PDB file of C-alpha atoms in Angstrom:
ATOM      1  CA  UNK A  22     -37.315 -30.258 -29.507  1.00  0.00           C
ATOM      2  CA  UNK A  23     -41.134 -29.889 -28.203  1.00  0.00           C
ATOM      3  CA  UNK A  24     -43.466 -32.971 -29.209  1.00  0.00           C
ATOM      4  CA  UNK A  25     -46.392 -30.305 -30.757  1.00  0.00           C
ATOM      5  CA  UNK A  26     -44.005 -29.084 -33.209  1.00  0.00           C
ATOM      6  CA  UNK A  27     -45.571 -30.006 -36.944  1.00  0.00           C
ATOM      7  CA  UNK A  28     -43.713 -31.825 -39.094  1.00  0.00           C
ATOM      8  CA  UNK A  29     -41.654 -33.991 -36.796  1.00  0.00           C
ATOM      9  CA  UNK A  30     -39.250 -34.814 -39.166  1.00  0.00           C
ATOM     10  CA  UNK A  31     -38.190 -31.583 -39.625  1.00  0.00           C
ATOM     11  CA  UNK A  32     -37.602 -31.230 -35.706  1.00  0.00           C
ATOM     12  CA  UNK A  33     -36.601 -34.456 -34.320  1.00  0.00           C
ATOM     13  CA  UNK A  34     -33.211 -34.020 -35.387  1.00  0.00           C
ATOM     14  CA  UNK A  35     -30.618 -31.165 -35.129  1.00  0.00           C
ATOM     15  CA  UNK A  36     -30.278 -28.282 -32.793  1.00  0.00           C
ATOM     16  CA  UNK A  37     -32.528 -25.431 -32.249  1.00  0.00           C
ATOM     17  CA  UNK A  38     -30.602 -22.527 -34.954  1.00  0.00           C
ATOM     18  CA  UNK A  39     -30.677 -18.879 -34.359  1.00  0.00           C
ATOM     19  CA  UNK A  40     -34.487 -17.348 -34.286  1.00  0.00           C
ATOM     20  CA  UNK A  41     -33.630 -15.005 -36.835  1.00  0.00           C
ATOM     21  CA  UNK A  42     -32.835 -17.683 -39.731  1.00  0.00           C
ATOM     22  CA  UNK A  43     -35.892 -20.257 -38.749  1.00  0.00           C
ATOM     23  CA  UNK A  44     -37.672 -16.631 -39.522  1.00  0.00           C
ATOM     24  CA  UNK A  45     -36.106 -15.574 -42.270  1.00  0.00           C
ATOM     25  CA  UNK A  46     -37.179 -18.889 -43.753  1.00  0.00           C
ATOM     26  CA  UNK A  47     -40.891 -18.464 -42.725  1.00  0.00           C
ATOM     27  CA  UNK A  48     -40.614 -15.227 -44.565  1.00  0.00           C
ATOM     28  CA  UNK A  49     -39.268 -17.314 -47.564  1.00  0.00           C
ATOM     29  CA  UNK A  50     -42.318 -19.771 -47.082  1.00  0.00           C
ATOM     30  CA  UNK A  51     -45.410 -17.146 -47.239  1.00  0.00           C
ATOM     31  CA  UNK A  52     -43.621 -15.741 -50.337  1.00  0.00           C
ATOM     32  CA  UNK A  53     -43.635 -18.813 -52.037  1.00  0.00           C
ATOM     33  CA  UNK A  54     -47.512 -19.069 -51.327  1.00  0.00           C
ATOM     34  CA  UNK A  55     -48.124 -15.331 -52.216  1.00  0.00           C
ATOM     35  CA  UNK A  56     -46.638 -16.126 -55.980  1.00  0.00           C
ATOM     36  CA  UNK A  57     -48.798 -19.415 -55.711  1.00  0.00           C
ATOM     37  CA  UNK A  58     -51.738 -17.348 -55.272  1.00  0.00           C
ATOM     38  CA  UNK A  59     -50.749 -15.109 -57.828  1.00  0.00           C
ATOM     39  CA  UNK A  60     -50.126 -17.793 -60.261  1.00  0.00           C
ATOM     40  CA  UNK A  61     -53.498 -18.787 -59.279  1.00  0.00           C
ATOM     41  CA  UNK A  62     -55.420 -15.293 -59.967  1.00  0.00           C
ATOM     42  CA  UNK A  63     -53.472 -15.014 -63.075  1.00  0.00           C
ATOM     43  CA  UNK A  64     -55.211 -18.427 -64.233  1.00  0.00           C
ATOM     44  CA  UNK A  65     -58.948 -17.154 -63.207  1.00  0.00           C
ATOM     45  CA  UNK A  66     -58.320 -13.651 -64.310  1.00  0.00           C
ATOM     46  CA  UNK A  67     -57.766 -15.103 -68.023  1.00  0.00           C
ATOM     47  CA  UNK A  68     -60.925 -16.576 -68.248  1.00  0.00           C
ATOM     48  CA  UNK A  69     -62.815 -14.496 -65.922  1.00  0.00           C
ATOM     49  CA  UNK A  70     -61.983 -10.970 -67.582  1.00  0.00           C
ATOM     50  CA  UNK A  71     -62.729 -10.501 -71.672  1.00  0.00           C
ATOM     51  CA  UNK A  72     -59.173 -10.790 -72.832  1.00  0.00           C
ATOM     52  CA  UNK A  73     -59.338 -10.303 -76.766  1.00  0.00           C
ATOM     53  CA  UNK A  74     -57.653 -13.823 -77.039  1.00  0.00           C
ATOM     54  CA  UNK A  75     -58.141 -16.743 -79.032  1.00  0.00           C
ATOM     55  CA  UNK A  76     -60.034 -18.883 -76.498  1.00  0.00           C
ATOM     56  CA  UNK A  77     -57.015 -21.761 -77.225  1.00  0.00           C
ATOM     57  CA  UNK A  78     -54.168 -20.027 -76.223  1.00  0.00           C
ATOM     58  CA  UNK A  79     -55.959 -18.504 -73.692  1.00  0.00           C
ATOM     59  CA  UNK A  80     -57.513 -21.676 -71.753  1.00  0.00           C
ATOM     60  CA  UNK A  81     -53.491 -23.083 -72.596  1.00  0.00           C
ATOM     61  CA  UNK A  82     -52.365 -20.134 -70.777  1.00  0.00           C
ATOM     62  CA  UNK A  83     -54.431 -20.402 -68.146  1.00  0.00           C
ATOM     63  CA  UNK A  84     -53.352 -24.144 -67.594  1.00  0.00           C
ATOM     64  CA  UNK A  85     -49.954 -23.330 -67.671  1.00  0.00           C
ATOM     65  CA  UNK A  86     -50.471 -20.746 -64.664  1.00  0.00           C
ATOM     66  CA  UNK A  87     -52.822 -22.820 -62.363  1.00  0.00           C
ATOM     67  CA  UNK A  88     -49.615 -25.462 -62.999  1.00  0.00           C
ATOM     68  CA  UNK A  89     -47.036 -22.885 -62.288  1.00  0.00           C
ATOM     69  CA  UNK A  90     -49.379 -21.915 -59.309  1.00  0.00           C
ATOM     70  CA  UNK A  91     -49.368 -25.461 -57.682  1.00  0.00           C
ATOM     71  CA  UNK A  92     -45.284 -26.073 -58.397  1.00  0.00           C
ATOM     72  CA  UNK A  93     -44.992 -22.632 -56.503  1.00  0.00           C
ATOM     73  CA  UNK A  94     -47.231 -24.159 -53.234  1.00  0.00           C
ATOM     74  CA  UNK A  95     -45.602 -27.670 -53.638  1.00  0.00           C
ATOM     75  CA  UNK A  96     -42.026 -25.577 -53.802  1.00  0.00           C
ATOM     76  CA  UNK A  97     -43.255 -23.253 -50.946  1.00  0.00           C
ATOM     77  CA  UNK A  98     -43.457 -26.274 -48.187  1.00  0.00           C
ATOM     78  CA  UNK A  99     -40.412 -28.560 -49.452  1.00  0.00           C
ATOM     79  CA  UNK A 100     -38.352 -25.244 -49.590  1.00  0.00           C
ATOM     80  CA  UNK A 101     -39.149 -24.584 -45.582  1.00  0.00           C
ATOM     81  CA  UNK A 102     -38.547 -28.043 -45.160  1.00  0.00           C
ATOM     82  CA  UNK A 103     -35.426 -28.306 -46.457  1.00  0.00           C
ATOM     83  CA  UNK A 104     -34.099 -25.371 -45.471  1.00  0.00           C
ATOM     84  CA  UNK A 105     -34.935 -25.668 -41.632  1.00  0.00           C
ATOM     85  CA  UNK A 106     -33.880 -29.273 -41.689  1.00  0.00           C
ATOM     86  CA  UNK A 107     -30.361 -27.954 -42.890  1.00  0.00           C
ATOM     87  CA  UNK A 108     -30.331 -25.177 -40.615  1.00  0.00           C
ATOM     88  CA  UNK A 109     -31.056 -27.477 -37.918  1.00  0.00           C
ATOM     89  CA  UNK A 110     -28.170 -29.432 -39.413  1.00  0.00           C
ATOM     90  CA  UNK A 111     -25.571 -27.087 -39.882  1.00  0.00           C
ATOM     91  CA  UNK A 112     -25.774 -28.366 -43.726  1.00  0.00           C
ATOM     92  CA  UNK A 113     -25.691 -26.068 -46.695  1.00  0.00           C
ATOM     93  CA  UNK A 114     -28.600 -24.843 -47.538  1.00  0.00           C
ATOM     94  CA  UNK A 115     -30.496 -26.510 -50.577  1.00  0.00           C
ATOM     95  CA  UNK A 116     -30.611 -24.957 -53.900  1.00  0.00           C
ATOM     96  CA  UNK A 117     -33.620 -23.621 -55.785  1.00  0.00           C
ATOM     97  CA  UNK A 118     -35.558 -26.587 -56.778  1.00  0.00           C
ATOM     98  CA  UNK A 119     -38.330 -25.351 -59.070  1.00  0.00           C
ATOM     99  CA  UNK A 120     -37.607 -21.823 -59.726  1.00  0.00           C
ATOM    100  CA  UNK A 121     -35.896 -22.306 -63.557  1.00  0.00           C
ATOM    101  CA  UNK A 122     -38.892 -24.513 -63.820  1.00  0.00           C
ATOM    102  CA  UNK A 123     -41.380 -21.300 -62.725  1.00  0.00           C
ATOM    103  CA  UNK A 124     -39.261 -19.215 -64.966  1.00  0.00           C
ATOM    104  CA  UNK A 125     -39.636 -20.817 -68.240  1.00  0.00           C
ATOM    105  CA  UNK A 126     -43.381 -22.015 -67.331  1.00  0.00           C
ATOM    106  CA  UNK A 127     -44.383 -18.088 -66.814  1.00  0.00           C
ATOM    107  CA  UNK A 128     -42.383 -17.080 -69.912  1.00  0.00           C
ATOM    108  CA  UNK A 129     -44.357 -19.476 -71.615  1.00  0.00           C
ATOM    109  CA  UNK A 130     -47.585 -18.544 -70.097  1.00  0.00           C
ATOM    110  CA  UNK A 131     -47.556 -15.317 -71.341  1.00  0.00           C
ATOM    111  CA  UNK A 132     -46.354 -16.303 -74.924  1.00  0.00           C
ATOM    112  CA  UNK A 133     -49.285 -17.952 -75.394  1.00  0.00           C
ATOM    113  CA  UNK A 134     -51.337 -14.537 -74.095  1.00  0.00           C
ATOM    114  CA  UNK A 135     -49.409 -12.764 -76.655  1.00  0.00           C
ATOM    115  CA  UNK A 136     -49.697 -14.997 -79.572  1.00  0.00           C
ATOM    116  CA  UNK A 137     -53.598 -15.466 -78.465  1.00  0.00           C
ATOM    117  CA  UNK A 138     -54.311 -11.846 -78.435  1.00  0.00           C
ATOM    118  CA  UNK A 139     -52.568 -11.140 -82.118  1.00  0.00           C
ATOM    119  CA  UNK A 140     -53.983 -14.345 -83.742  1.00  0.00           C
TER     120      UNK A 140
END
């Protein structure tokens, strides 16, 4: 373990695993963050463009999304974390914490796009 590695409870313990997994899991990281900032757009999109939607279900929508957005960032960073610590370990790794959570949250999101637009 080097000292300057950030977050040092992710590194004190454990041995160094193969390059190609501590990657893979980077990889995993920024795609968390690119459906946070997707999440995001979707939420200033809705108000920013002239959707023909009932401003209610619209600003609801766009709640839901920026919510969805920030449990996609928050799941982004304790995903790595998890998973290096347990690659580190030689432990499982951890399950998907949030993504049933994203699921229903988006399928709601757009419901209320839907039933905005045909109200």
């Amino acid at each position: 373990m080097t000292a300057k590695r950030f977050p040092q409870r992710v590194y004190r313990d454990g041995e160094e695993p193969d390059p190609r997994f501590s990657l893979a899991n980077e990889r995993t990281f920024l795609a968390w963050l690119r459906t946070a900032l997707g999440m995001y757009a979707g939420a200033f999109a809705l108000e920013a463009l002239a959707l023909p939607a009932a401003t209610g279900w619209r600003v609801a929508a766009a709640g839901v999304f920026l919510v969805l957005g920030t449990l996609a960032a928050v799941q982004a960073w304790w995903g790595w974390s998890a998973t290096e610590t347990a690659l580190r370990l030689g432990r499982p790794l951890p399950g998907l914490a949030v993504g049933g959570l994203l699921v229903v949250g988006l399928v709601v999101a757009v419901a209320l796009v839907t039933i905005g637009v045909f109200v």
